[in-house]
Amino acid sequence: MMTDQTSPDLDLALGFTIPARHARGRIVRLGPVLERILSAHAYPAPIEALLADALTLTALIGSTLKDAGGQLTLQAQTDNGIVSLLVCDYRGGELRGYVQYDAGRLADAPVDPSLFALFGSGYLAITFDQATTGERYQGIVPLDGDSIADAAANYFVQSEQIPTLIRLGRAASGRVTGGLFLQHLPEGEEGRERLHVRQDHPEWEHVALLGQTMGADELTDAALPLETLVWRLFNEEPEVRTLTAQPIVRGCRCSPDYIAQVLGKFPVEEQREMADEAGVITVDCAFCAQKFPIMIEDRCES
């Protein structure tokens, strides 16, 4: 057990495999990073809780990317719900996200609205961008289930045919979250049935049952090392291999130089139309809620 309370297990993703069960997993706990992202916006409690879950889910799935420069984007969208758009992404340990919602409709909703109340007939898109090969893979599924974690698990079952268990938890404060991600991997060995075509394989049933015992209190207890949680779940297995823990940071890529570079791609006349009387284009970053005033006068002189 950890005894140094000044170094809690926060803002980390820990990967592990269970060779005998043909399973892999990730366990994530967010703290200061989550605080920084949520504090940038004055979200009402239901929207903040939704984004906290989505960020944890994004870190869980994104940390499985083998391509160090690859990116995982999670997007939930609808045309008829309180929430019109939710976007989170993860790249190289950098995490960010934001939500667009109708404040008026939210005020008329229940105190603790369901996923359907927030999105209506929405959908979840999960996109993997591989930096090395330049390939992009996207899967889209309906936002079914009681939570965004349920919808994501359905994505892996429907789009990739991989049995998947996802558990998310939030501390009472809402500013510490944890998540567990388990998958049963196909063997593909000659003469043996590929596991991903069966959801009731005994090996997967065993792993899933153990994973379902993980509670929110354990997932969010910063004094409880992530490796200890893995050991608690699978201590009866002959071998559990843990990977090096990956640190997670808040990662907004906006900067005055980057935004000026993007604006510079627009024709001069369009830049002038976007600018105010002082020759300034003010760009709002939805992710970090910062405003970037960019002076265009010098760059637009003919």
PDB file of C-alpha atoms in Angstrom:
ATOM      1  CA  MET A   1       0.000   0.000   0.000  1.00  0.00           C
ATOM      2  CA  MET A   2       1.098   3.585  -0.609  1.00  0.00           C
ATOM      3  CA  THR A   3       2.263   5.407   2.508  1.00  0.00           C
ATOM      4  CA  ASP A   4       3.389   8.721   0.962  1.00  0.00           C
ATOM      5  CA  GLN A   5       0.171  10.735   0.990  1.00  0.00           C
ATOM      6  CA  THR A   6       1.898  13.640  -0.792  1.00  0.00           C
ATOM      7  CA  SER A   7       2.165  11.565  -3.987  1.00  0.00           C
ATOM      8  CA  PRO A   8      -1.341  10.238  -4.685  1.00  0.00           C
ATOM      9  CA  ASP A   9      -2.100   8.184  -7.758  1.00  0.00           C
ATOM     10  CA  LEU A  10      -3.829  10.889  -9.809  1.00  0.00           C
ATOM     11  CA  ASP A  11      -3.798  11.840 -13.492  1.00  0.00           C
ATOM     12  CA  LEU A  12      -2.454   8.450 -14.491  1.00  0.00           C
ATOM     13  CA  ALA A  13      -3.430   5.622 -16.843  1.00  0.00           C
ATOM     14  CA  LEU A  14      -2.180   2.131 -16.062  1.00  0.00           C
ATOM     15  CA  GLY A  15      -2.385  -0.651 -18.621  1.00  0.00           C
ATOM     16  CA  PHE A  16      -2.344  -4.361 -17.842  1.00  0.00           C
ATOM     17  CA  THR A  17      -2.870  -7.744 -19.464  1.00  0.00           C
ATOM     18  CA  ILE A  18      -4.088 -11.084 -18.163  1.00  0.00           C
ATOM     19  CA  PRO A  19      -2.470 -13.605 -20.520  1.00  0.00           C
ATOM     20  CA  ALA A  20      -4.316 -16.692 -19.310  1.00  0.00           C
ATOM     21  CA  ARG A  21      -7.674 -14.974 -19.862  1.00  0.00           C
ATOM     22  CA  HIS A  22      -6.750 -13.329 -23.191  1.00  0.00           C
ATOM     23  CA  ALA A  23      -7.780  -9.997 -21.701  1.00  0.00           C
ATOM     24  CA  ARG A  24      -6.349  -6.515 -21.465  1.00  0.00           C
ATOM     25  CA  GLY A  25      -7.338  -3.494 -19.444  1.00  0.00           C
ATOM     26  CA  ARG A  26      -6.740   0.102 -18.467  1.00  0.00           C
ATOM     27  CA  ILE A  27      -7.395   1.828 -15.191  1.00  0.00           C
ATOM     28  CA  VAL A  28      -7.441   5.628 -14.992  1.00  0.00           C
ATOM     29  CA  ARG A  29      -7.786   8.169 -12.208  1.00  0.00           C
ATOM     30  CA  LEU A  30      -8.121  11.904 -12.867  1.00  0.00           C
ATOM     31  CA  GLY A  31      -7.728  14.746 -10.369  1.00  0.00           C
ATOM     32  CA  PRO A  32      -5.924  18.056 -11.000  1.00  0.00           C
ATOM     33  CA  VAL A  33      -6.256  17.635 -14.771  1.00  0.00           C
ATOM     34  CA  LEU A  34     -10.001  17.205 -14.436  1.00  0.00           C
ATOM     35  CA  GLU A  35     -10.150  20.206 -12.100  1.00  0.00           C
ATOM     36  CA  ARG A  36      -8.363  22.420 -14.636  1.00  0.00           C
ATOM     37  CA  ILE A  37     -10.616  21.388 -17.508  1.00  0.00           C
ATOM     38  CA  LEU A  38     -13.879  21.748 -15.589  1.00  0.00           C
ATOM     39  CA  SER A  39     -12.858  25.003 -13.894  1.00  0.00           C
ATOM     40  CA  ALA A  40     -12.427  26.695 -17.268  1.00  0.00           C
ATOM     41  CA  HIS A  41     -16.219  26.614 -17.706  1.00  0.00           C
ATOM     42  CA  ALA A  42     -19.131  27.440 -15.423  1.00  0.00           C
ATOM     43  CA  TYR A  43     -21.007  24.260 -16.273  1.00  0.00           C
ATOM     44  CA  PRO A  44     -24.144  23.323 -14.292  1.00  0.00           C
ATOM     45  CA  ALA A  45     -23.787  20.145 -12.225  1.00  0.00           C
ATOM     46  CA  PRO A  46     -25.401  17.710 -14.741  1.00  0.00           C
ATOM     47  CA  ILE A  47     -23.242  19.011 -17.612  1.00  0.00           C
ATOM     48  CA  GLU A  48     -20.096  18.938 -15.478  1.00  0.00           C
ATOM     49  CA  ALA A  49     -20.826  15.347 -14.446  1.00  0.00           C
ATOM     50  CA  LEU A  50     -21.369  14.347 -18.083  1.00  0.00           C
ATOM     51  CA  LEU A  51     -18.095  15.918 -19.184  1.00  0.00           C
ATOM     52  CA  ALA A  52     -16.209  14.372 -16.248  1.00  0.00           C
ATOM     53  CA  ASP A  53     -17.420  10.912 -17.302  1.00  0.00           C
ATOM     54  CA  ALA A  54     -16.614  11.588 -20.943  1.00  0.00           C
ATOM     55  CA  LEU A  55     -13.086  12.789 -20.142  1.00  0.00           C
ATOM     56  CA  THR A  56     -12.432   9.690 -18.032  1.00  0.00           C
ATOM     57  CA  LEU A  57     -13.763   7.479 -20.799  1.00  0.00           C
ATOM     58  CA  THR A  58     -11.603   9.274 -23.378  1.00  0.00           C
ATOM     59  CA  ALA A  59      -8.492   8.789 -21.235  1.00  0.00           C
ATOM     60  CA  LEU A  60      -9.301   5.095 -20.812  1.00  0.00           C
ATOM     61  CA  ILE A  61      -9.684   4.418 -24.531  1.00  0.00           C
ATOM     62  CA  GLY A  62      -7.078   6.912 -25.723  1.00  0.00           C
ATOM     63  CA  SER A  63      -4.350   5.473 -23.518  1.00  0.00           C
ATOM     64  CA  THR A  64      -4.652   2.166 -25.406  1.00  0.00           C
ATOM     65  CA  LEU A  65      -3.248   3.774 -28.571  1.00  0.00           C
ATOM     66  CA  LYS A  66       0.115   2.284 -29.496  1.00  0.00           C
ATOM     67  CA  ASP A  67       0.913   5.157 -31.867  1.00  0.00           C
ATOM     68  CA  ALA A  68       2.455   7.835 -29.627  1.00  0.00           C
ATOM     69  CA  GLY A  69       1.287  10.595 -31.979  1.00  0.00           C
ATOM     70  CA  GLY A  70      -2.144   9.097 -32.554  1.00  0.00           C
ATOM     71  CA  GLN A  71      -5.350  10.711 -31.378  1.00  0.00           C
ATOM     72  CA  LEU A  72      -8.620   9.385 -29.983  1.00  0.00           C
ATOM     73  CA  THR A  73     -11.657  11.629 -30.388  1.00  0.00           C
ATOM     74  CA  LEU A  74     -14.944  10.959 -28.634  1.00  0.00           C
ATOM     75  CA  GLN A  75     -17.930  12.927 -29.915  1.00  0.00           C
ATOM     76  CA  ALA A  76     -21.560  12.742 -28.811  1.00  0.00           C
ATOM     77  CA  GLN A  77     -24.064  14.753 -30.802  1.00  0.00           C
ATOM     78  CA  THR A  78     -27.776  15.240 -31.365  1.00  0.00           C
ATOM     79  CA  ASP A  79     -30.177  17.651 -33.042  1.00  0.00           C
ATOM     80  CA  ASN A  80     -33.005  17.310 -30.508  1.00  0.00           C
ATOM     81  CA  GLY A  81     -31.454  17.138 -27.043  1.00  0.00           C
ATOM     82  CA  ILE A  82     -30.360  19.452 -24.246  1.00  0.00           C
ATOM     83  CA  VAL A  83     -26.762  18.709 -25.164  1.00  0.00           C
ATOM     84  CA  SER A  84     -26.087  19.460 -28.814  1.00  0.00           C
ATOM     85  CA  LEU A  85     -22.380  18.532 -28.828  1.00  0.00           C
ATOM     86  CA  LEU A  86     -19.828  16.929 -26.546  1.00  0.00           C
ATOM     87  CA  VAL A  87     -16.224  16.579 -27.744  1.00  0.00           C
ATOM     88  CA  CYS A  88     -13.207  15.107 -25.954  1.00  0.00           C
ATOM     89  CA  ASP A  89      -9.863  14.008 -27.329  1.00  0.00           C
ATOM     90  CA  TYR A  90      -6.669  12.375 -26.138  1.00  0.00           C
ATOM     91  CA  ARG A  91      -3.275  12.587 -27.801  1.00  0.00           C
ATOM     92  CA  GLY A  92       0.049  11.578 -26.315  1.00  0.00           C
ATOM     93  CA  GLY A  93      -1.234  11.880 -22.752  1.00  0.00           C
ATOM     94  CA  GLU A  94      -2.930  15.238 -23.401  1.00  0.00           C
ATOM     95  CA  LEU A  95      -6.636  15.385 -22.558  1.00  0.00           C
ATOM     96  CA  ARG A  96      -9.236  18.047 -23.310  1.00  0.00           C
ATOM     97  CA  GLY A  97     -12.995  18.407 -23.800  1.00  0.00           C
ATOM     98  CA  TYR A  98     -16.035  20.690 -23.826  1.00  0.00           C
ATOM     99  CA  VAL A  99     -19.844  20.626 -24.044  1.00  0.00           C
ATOM    100  CA  GLN A 100     -22.398  22.740 -25.912  1.00  0.00           C
ATOM    101  CA  TYR A 101     -25.863  22.704 -24.359  1.00  0.00           C
ATOM    102  CA  ASP A 102     -29.175  24.580 -24.153  1.00  0.00           C
ATOM    103  CA  ALA A 103     -29.317  26.239 -20.725  1.00  0.00           C
ATOM    104  CA  GLY A 104     -33.043  26.945 -21.014  1.00  0.00           C
ATOM    105  CA  ARG A 105     -33.963  23.346 -21.719  1.00  0.00           C
ATOM    106  CA  LEU A 106     -31.617  22.135 -18.997  1.00  0.00           C
ATOM    107  CA  ALA A 107     -33.418  24.329 -16.444  1.00  0.00           C
ATOM    108  CA  ASP A 108     -36.665  22.487 -17.255  1.00  0.00           C
ATOM    109  CA  ALA A 109     -35.059  19.043 -16.968  1.00  0.00           C
ATOM    110  CA  PRO A 110     -34.963  16.820 -13.861  1.00  0.00           C
ATOM    111  CA  VAL A 111     -32.233  17.506 -11.297  1.00  0.00           C
ATOM    112  CA  ASP A 112     -30.384  14.365 -12.371  1.00  0.00           C
ATOM    113  CA  PRO A 113     -31.284  13.956 -16.064  1.00  0.00           C
ATOM    114  CA  SER A 114     -30.792  10.618 -17.784  1.00  0.00           C
ATOM    115  CA  LEU A 115     -28.570  10.163 -20.829  1.00  0.00           C
ATOM    116  CA  PHE A 116     -31.704  10.125 -22.996  1.00  0.00           C
ATOM    117  CA  ALA A 117     -32.983  13.330 -21.371  1.00  0.00           C
ATOM    118  CA  LEU A 118     -29.680  15.041 -22.192  1.00  0.00           C
ATOM    119  CA  PHE A 119     -29.258  13.777 -25.757  1.00  0.00           C
ATOM    120  CA  GLY A 120     -32.556  12.408 -26.989  1.00  0.00           C
ATOM    121  CA  SER A 121     -31.895  10.296 -30.074  1.00  0.00           C
ATOM    122  CA  GLY A 122     -28.201  11.141 -30.288  1.00  0.00           C
ATOM    123  CA  TYR A 123     -25.192   9.196 -31.424  1.00  0.00           C
ATOM    124  CA  LEU A 124     -21.668   8.501 -30.229  1.00  0.00           C
ATOM    125  CA  ALA A 125     -18.723   8.621 -32.626  1.00  0.00           C
ATOM    126  CA  ILE A 126     -15.292   7.298 -31.663  1.00  0.00           C
ATOM    127  CA  THR A 127     -12.467   8.173 -34.035  1.00  0.00           C
ATOM    128  CA  PHE A 128      -8.924   6.803 -34.064  1.00  0.00           C
ATOM    129  CA  ASP A 129      -6.339   8.833 -36.003  1.00  0.00           C
ATOM    130  CA  GLN A 130      -2.999   7.108 -36.555  1.00  0.00           C
ATOM    131  CA  ALA A 131      -0.129   9.573 -36.897  1.00  0.00           C
ATOM    132  CA  THR A 132       2.359   7.041 -38.270  1.00  0.00           C
ATOM    133  CA  THR A 133       0.216   5.760 -41.137  1.00  0.00           C
ATOM    134  CA  GLY A 134      -2.172   8.689 -41.512  1.00  0.00           C
ATOM    135  CA  GLU A 135      -5.091   6.273 -41.343  1.00  0.00           C
ATOM    136  CA  ARG A 136      -8.386   7.172 -39.697  1.00  0.00           C
ATOM    137  CA  TYR A 137     -10.979   4.786 -38.350  1.00  0.00           C
ATOM    138  CA  GLN A 138     -14.373   5.879 -37.045  1.00  0.00           C
ATOM    139  CA  GLY A 139     -17.304   3.993 -35.601  1.00  0.00           C
ATOM    140  CA  ILE A 140     -20.740   5.443 -34.841  1.00  0.00           C
ATOM    141  CA  VAL A 141     -23.391   3.973 -32.546  1.00  0.00           C
ATOM    142  CA  PRO A 142     -26.634   5.265 -30.983  1.00  0.00           C
ATOM    143  CA  LEU A 143     -26.383   6.807 -27.516  1.00  0.00           C
ATOM    144  CA  ASP A 144     -28.153   3.866 -25.907  1.00  0.00           C
ATOM    145  CA  GLY A 145     -27.927   2.785 -22.289  1.00  0.00           C
ATOM    146  CA  ASP A 146     -27.964   4.503 -18.927  1.00  0.00           C
ATOM    147  CA  SER A 147     -24.612   6.233 -19.336  1.00  0.00           C
ATOM    148  CA  ILE A 148     -22.032   7.274 -21.893  1.00  0.00           C
ATOM    149  CA  ALA A 149     -19.956   4.310 -20.690  1.00  0.00           C
ATOM    150  CA  ASP A 150     -22.760   1.960 -21.798  1.00  0.00           C
ATOM    151  CA  ALA A 151     -22.821   3.594 -25.222  1.00  0.00           C
ATOM    152  CA  ALA A 152     -19.045   3.201 -25.564  1.00  0.00           C
ATOM    153  CA  ALA A 153     -19.186  -0.466 -24.571  1.00  0.00           C
ATOM    154  CA  ASN A 154     -21.869  -0.964 -27.244  1.00  0.00           C
ATOM    155  CA  TYR A 155     -19.527   0.661 -29.753  1.00  0.00           C
ATOM    156  CA  PHE A 156     -16.835  -1.968 -29.166  1.00  0.00           C
ATOM    157  CA  VAL A 157     -19.350  -4.816 -29.309  1.00  0.00           C
ATOM    158  CA  GLN A 158     -21.059  -3.564 -32.481  1.00  0.00           C
ATOM    159  CA  SER A 159     -18.228  -1.897 -34.392  1.00  0.00           C
ATOM    160  CA  GLU A 160     -15.284  -4.075 -33.405  1.00  0.00           C
ATOM    161  CA  GLN A 161     -17.067  -7.177 -32.065  1.00  0.00           C
ATOM    162  CA  ILE A 162     -14.889  -7.178 -28.958  1.00  0.00           C
ATOM    163  CA  PRO A 163     -16.534  -7.925 -25.586  1.00  0.00           C
ATOM    164  CA  THR A 164     -15.879  -4.852 -23.441  1.00  0.00           C
ATOM    165  CA  LEU A 165     -16.616  -3.732 -19.895  1.00  0.00           C
ATOM    166  CA  ILE A 166     -16.366  -0.090 -18.826  1.00  0.00           C
ATOM    167  CA  ARG A 167     -16.908   1.193 -15.304  1.00  0.00           C
ATOM    168  CA  LEU A 168     -16.721   4.854 -14.326  1.00  0.00           C
ATOM    169  CA  GLY A 169     -16.862   6.486 -10.917  1.00  0.00           C
ATOM    170  CA  ARG A 170     -16.916  10.031  -9.521  1.00  0.00           C
ATOM    171  CA  ALA A 171     -15.991  11.148  -6.025  1.00  0.00           C
ATOM    172  CA  ALA A 172     -18.565  13.110  -4.042  1.00  0.00           C
ATOM    173  CA  SER A 173     -16.785  16.346  -4.984  1.00  0.00           C
ATOM    174  CA  GLY A 174     -17.096  15.478  -8.680  1.00  0.00           C
ATOM    175  CA  ARG A 175     -13.523  16.633  -9.268  1.00  0.00           C
ATOM    176  CA  VAL A 176     -11.869  13.193  -8.918  1.00  0.00           C
ATOM    177  CA  THR A 177     -12.913  10.416 -11.270  1.00  0.00           C
ATOM    178  CA  GLY A 178     -11.784   6.903 -12.031  1.00  0.00           C
ATOM    179  CA  GLY A 179     -12.424   4.343 -14.712  1.00  0.00           C
ATOM    180  CA  LEU A 180     -11.841   0.695 -15.559  1.00  0.00           C
ATOM    181  CA  PHE A 181     -11.685  -0.614 -19.137  1.00  0.00           C
ATOM    182  CA  LEU A 182     -11.570  -4.362 -19.829  1.00  0.00           C
ATOM    183  CA  GLN A 183     -11.553  -6.182 -23.157  1.00  0.00           C
ATOM    184  CA  HIS A 184     -11.440  -9.787 -24.273  1.00  0.00           C
ATOM    185  CA  LEU A 185      -9.047 -10.108 -27.180  1.00  0.00           C
ATOM    186  CA  PRO A 186      -9.459 -12.506 -30.117  1.00  0.00           C
ATOM    187  CA  GLU A 187      -6.989 -15.387 -30.146  1.00  0.00           C
ATOM    188  CA  GLY A 188      -7.114 -16.050 -33.863  1.00  0.00           C
ATOM    189  CA  GLU A 189      -5.114 -19.235 -33.427  1.00  0.00           C
ATOM    190  CA  GLU A 190      -5.566 -21.957 -36.025  1.00  0.00           C
ATOM    191  CA  GLY A 191      -8.138 -24.501 -34.983  1.00  0.00           C
ATOM    192  CA  ARG A 192      -9.585 -22.336 -32.200  1.00  0.00           C
ATOM    193  CA  GLU A 193     -12.698 -20.226 -32.228  1.00  0.00           C
ATOM    194  CA  ARG A 194     -12.073 -16.490 -32.341  1.00  0.00           C
ATOM    195  CA  LEU A 195     -13.171 -15.166 -28.974  1.00  0.00           C
ATOM    196  CA  HIS A 196     -14.594 -11.931 -30.308  1.00  0.00           C
ATOM    197  CA  VAL A 197     -17.545 -13.685 -31.916  1.00  0.00           C
ATOM    198  CA  ARG A 198     -18.763 -14.944 -28.530  1.00  0.00           C
ATOM    199  CA  GLN A 199     -19.986 -12.791 -25.686  1.00  0.00           C
ATOM    200  CA  ASP A 200     -20.463 -15.761 -23.329  1.00  0.00           C
ATOM    201  CA  HIS A 201     -16.989 -17.265 -23.427  1.00  0.00           C
ATOM    202  CA  PRO A 202     -16.122 -18.585 -19.920  1.00  0.00           C
ATOM    203  CA  GLU A 203     -12.822 -16.701 -19.850  1.00  0.00           C
ATOM    204  CA  TRP A 204     -14.536 -13.390 -20.574  1.00  0.00           C
ATOM    205  CA  GLU A 205     -17.405 -14.054 -18.184  1.00  0.00           C
ATOM    206  CA  HIS A 206     -14.870 -14.569 -15.386  1.00  0.00           C
ATOM    207  CA  VAL A 207     -12.982 -11.344 -16.151  1.00  0.00           C
ATOM    208  CA  ALA A 208     -16.184  -9.316 -16.576  1.00  0.00           C
ATOM    209  CA  LEU A 209     -17.669 -10.541 -13.293  1.00  0.00           C
ATOM    210  CA  LEU A 210     -14.535  -9.510 -11.439  1.00  0.00           C
ATOM    211  CA  GLY A 211     -14.487  -6.130 -13.163  1.00  0.00           C
ATOM    212  CA  GLN A 212     -18.088  -5.444 -12.169  1.00  0.00           C
ATOM    213  CA  THR A 213     -17.103  -5.599  -8.499  1.00  0.00           C
ATOM    214  CA  MET A 214     -14.932  -2.488  -8.818  1.00  0.00           C
ATOM    215  CA  GLY A 215     -16.672   0.350  -6.993  1.00  0.00           C
ATOM    216  CA  ALA A 216     -16.547   4.114  -7.443  1.00  0.00           C
ATOM    217  CA  ASP A 217     -14.996   4.517  -3.990  1.00  0.00           C
ATOM    218  CA  GLU A 218     -11.994   2.422  -5.017  1.00  0.00           C
ATOM    219  CA  LEU A 219     -11.644   4.015  -8.431  1.00  0.00           C
ATOM    220  CA  THR A 220     -11.535   7.518  -6.931  1.00  0.00           C
ATOM    221  CA  ASP A 221      -9.456   6.852  -3.789  1.00  0.00           C
ATOM    222  CA  ALA A 222      -6.240   8.744  -4.577  1.00  0.00           C
ATOM    223  CA  ALA A 223      -4.416   7.047  -1.678  1.00  0.00           C
ATOM    224  CA  LEU A 224      -5.016   3.651  -3.270  1.00  0.00           C
ATOM    225  CA  PRO A 225      -2.392   2.906  -5.963  1.00  0.00           C
ATOM    226  CA  LEU A 226      -3.737   1.804  -9.317  1.00  0.00           C
ATOM    227  CA  GLU A 227      -1.545  -1.289  -9.248  1.00  0.00           C
ATOM    228  CA  THR A 228      -3.186  -2.263  -5.968  1.00  0.00           C
ATOM    229  CA  LEU A 229      -6.614  -2.092  -7.608  1.00  0.00           C
ATOM    230  CA  VAL A 230      -5.466  -4.383 -10.410  1.00  0.00           C
ATOM    231  CA  TRP A 231      -3.994  -6.808  -7.881  1.00  0.00           C
ATOM    232  CA  ARG A 232      -7.202  -6.806  -5.834  1.00  0.00           C
ATOM    233  CA  LEU A 233      -9.265  -7.722  -8.871  1.00  0.00           C
ATOM    234  CA  PHE A 234      -7.043 -10.418 -10.334  1.00  0.00           C
ATOM    235  CA  ASN A 235      -4.910 -11.713  -7.460  1.00  0.00           C
ATOM    236  CA  GLU A 236      -5.938 -15.315  -8.189  1.00  0.00           C
ATOM    237  CA  GLU A 237      -4.646 -15.213 -11.758  1.00  0.00           C
ATOM    238  CA  PRO A 238      -1.322 -16.970 -12.412  1.00  0.00           C
ATOM    239  CA  GLU A 239       0.053 -13.861 -14.132  1.00  0.00           C
ATOM    240  CA  VAL A 240      -0.962 -10.217 -14.485  1.00  0.00           C
ATOM    241  CA  ARG A 241       1.392  -7.943 -16.413  1.00  0.00           C
ATOM    242  CA  THR A 242       1.265  -4.217 -15.710  1.00  0.00           C
ATOM    243  CA  LEU A 243       2.652  -1.620 -18.080  1.00  0.00           C
ATOM    244  CA  THR A 244       4.405   1.620 -17.242  1.00  0.00           C
ATOM    245  CA  ALA A 245       1.867   4.145 -15.975  1.00  0.00           C
ATOM    246  CA  GLN A 246       1.180   7.003 -18.394  1.00  0.00           C
ATOM    247  CA  PRO A 247       0.840  10.539 -16.977  1.00  0.00           C
ATOM    248  CA  ILE A 248      -2.129  12.587 -18.205  1.00  0.00           C
ATOM    249  CA  VAL A 249      -2.071  16.363 -18.598  1.00  0.00           C
ATOM    250  CA  ARG A 250      -4.551  18.999 -19.717  1.00  0.00           C
ATOM    251  CA  GLY A 251      -3.778  19.534 -23.364  1.00  0.00           C
ATOM    252  CA  CYS A 252      -5.255  22.503 -25.154  1.00  0.00           C
ATOM    253  CA  ARG A 253      -3.236  23.233 -28.299  1.00  0.00           C
ATOM    254  CA  CYS A 254      -4.379  26.790 -28.830  1.00  0.00           C
ATOM    255  CA  SER A 255      -1.857  29.627 -28.707  1.00  0.00           C
ATOM    256  CA  PRO A 256      -1.646  33.105 -30.258  1.00  0.00           C
ATOM    257  CA  ASP A 257       0.970  31.918 -32.766  1.00  0.00           C
ATOM    258  CA  TYR A 258      -1.076  28.874 -33.813  1.00  0.00           C
ATOM    259  CA  ILE A 259      -4.284  30.897 -34.200  1.00  0.00           C
ATOM    260  CA  ALA A 260      -2.468  33.610 -36.174  1.00  0.00           C
ATOM    261  CA  GLN A 261      -1.115  30.902 -38.455  1.00  0.00           C
ATOM    262  CA  VAL A 262      -4.623  29.530 -39.048  1.00  0.00           C
ATOM    263  CA  LEU A 263      -6.082  32.978 -39.685  1.00  0.00           C
ATOM    264  CA  GLY A 264      -3.250  33.678 -42.113  1.00  0.00           C
ATOM    265  CA  LYS A 265      -4.678  31.021 -44.421  1.00  0.00           C
ATOM    266  CA  PHE A 266      -7.789  33.141 -45.009  1.00  0.00           C
ATOM    267  CA  PRO A 267      -7.801  35.767 -47.793  1.00  0.00           C
ATOM    268  CA  VAL A 268      -6.971  39.294 -46.638  1.00  0.00           C
ATOM    269  CA  GLU A 269     -10.495  40.588 -47.295  1.00  0.00           C
ATOM    270  CA  GLU A 270     -12.030  37.815 -45.182  1.00  0.00           C
ATOM    271  CA  GLN A 271      -9.629  38.584 -42.354  1.00  0.00           C
ATOM    272  CA  ARG A 272     -10.671  42.236 -42.443  1.00  0.00           C
ATOM    273  CA  GLU A 273     -14.344  41.246 -42.327  1.00  0.00           C
ATOM    274  CA  MET A 274     -13.699  39.138 -39.225  1.00  0.00           C
ATOM    275  CA  ALA A 275     -11.810  41.923 -37.446  1.00  0.00           C
ATOM    276  CA  ASP A 276     -13.306  44.676 -35.304  1.00  0.00           C
ATOM    277  CA  GLU A 277     -12.754  48.412 -35.810  1.00  0.00           C
ATOM    278  CA  ALA A 278      -9.335  48.159 -34.148  1.00  0.00           C
ATOM    279  CA  GLY A 279      -8.202  45.474 -36.570  1.00  0.00           C
ATOM    280  CA  VAL A 280      -8.445  42.679 -34.006  1.00  0.00           C
ATOM    281  CA  ILE A 281      -9.928  39.231 -34.550  1.00  0.00           C
ATOM    282  CA  THR A 282     -10.979  37.696 -31.228  1.00  0.00           C
ATOM    283  CA  VAL A 283     -10.962  33.904 -31.296  1.00  0.00           C
ATOM    284  CA  ASP A 284     -12.654  31.902 -28.533  1.00  0.00           C
ATOM    285  CA  CYS A 285     -11.270  28.452 -27.745  1.00  0.00           C
ATOM    286  CA  ALA A 286     -14.149  26.147 -26.811  1.00  0.00           C
ATOM    287  CA  PHE A 287     -11.809  23.738 -25.020  1.00  0.00           C
ATOM    288  CA  CYS A 288     -10.056  26.096 -22.597  1.00  0.00           C
ATOM    289  CA  ALA A 289     -12.563  28.994 -22.684  1.00  0.00           C
ATOM    290  CA  GLN A 290      -9.827  31.529 -23.406  1.00  0.00           C
ATOM    291  CA  LYS A 291     -10.104  34.469 -25.787  1.00  0.00           C
ATOM    292  CA  PHE A 292      -7.215  35.192 -28.140  1.00  0.00           C
ATOM    293  CA  PRO A 293      -7.125  38.710 -29.662  1.00  0.00           C
ATOM    294  CA  ILE A 294      -5.098  38.654 -32.866  1.00  0.00           C
ATOM    295  CA  MET A 295      -4.052  41.935 -34.469  1.00  0.00           C
ATOM    296  CA  ILE A 296      -4.257  41.581 -38.241  1.00  0.00           C
ATOM    297  CA  GLU A 297      -3.365  45.099 -39.406  1.00  0.00           C
ATOM    298  CA  ASP A 298       0.306  44.407 -40.109  1.00  0.00           C
ATOM    299  CA  ARG A 299      -0.336  41.083 -41.821  1.00  0.00           C
ATOM    300  CA  CYS A 300      -3.139  42.395 -44.001  1.00  0.00           C
ATOM    301  CA  GLU A 301      -1.378  45.414 -45.402  1.00  0.00           C
ATOM    302  CA  SER A 302      -1.216  45.256 -49.150  1.00  0.00           C
TER     303      SER A 302
END
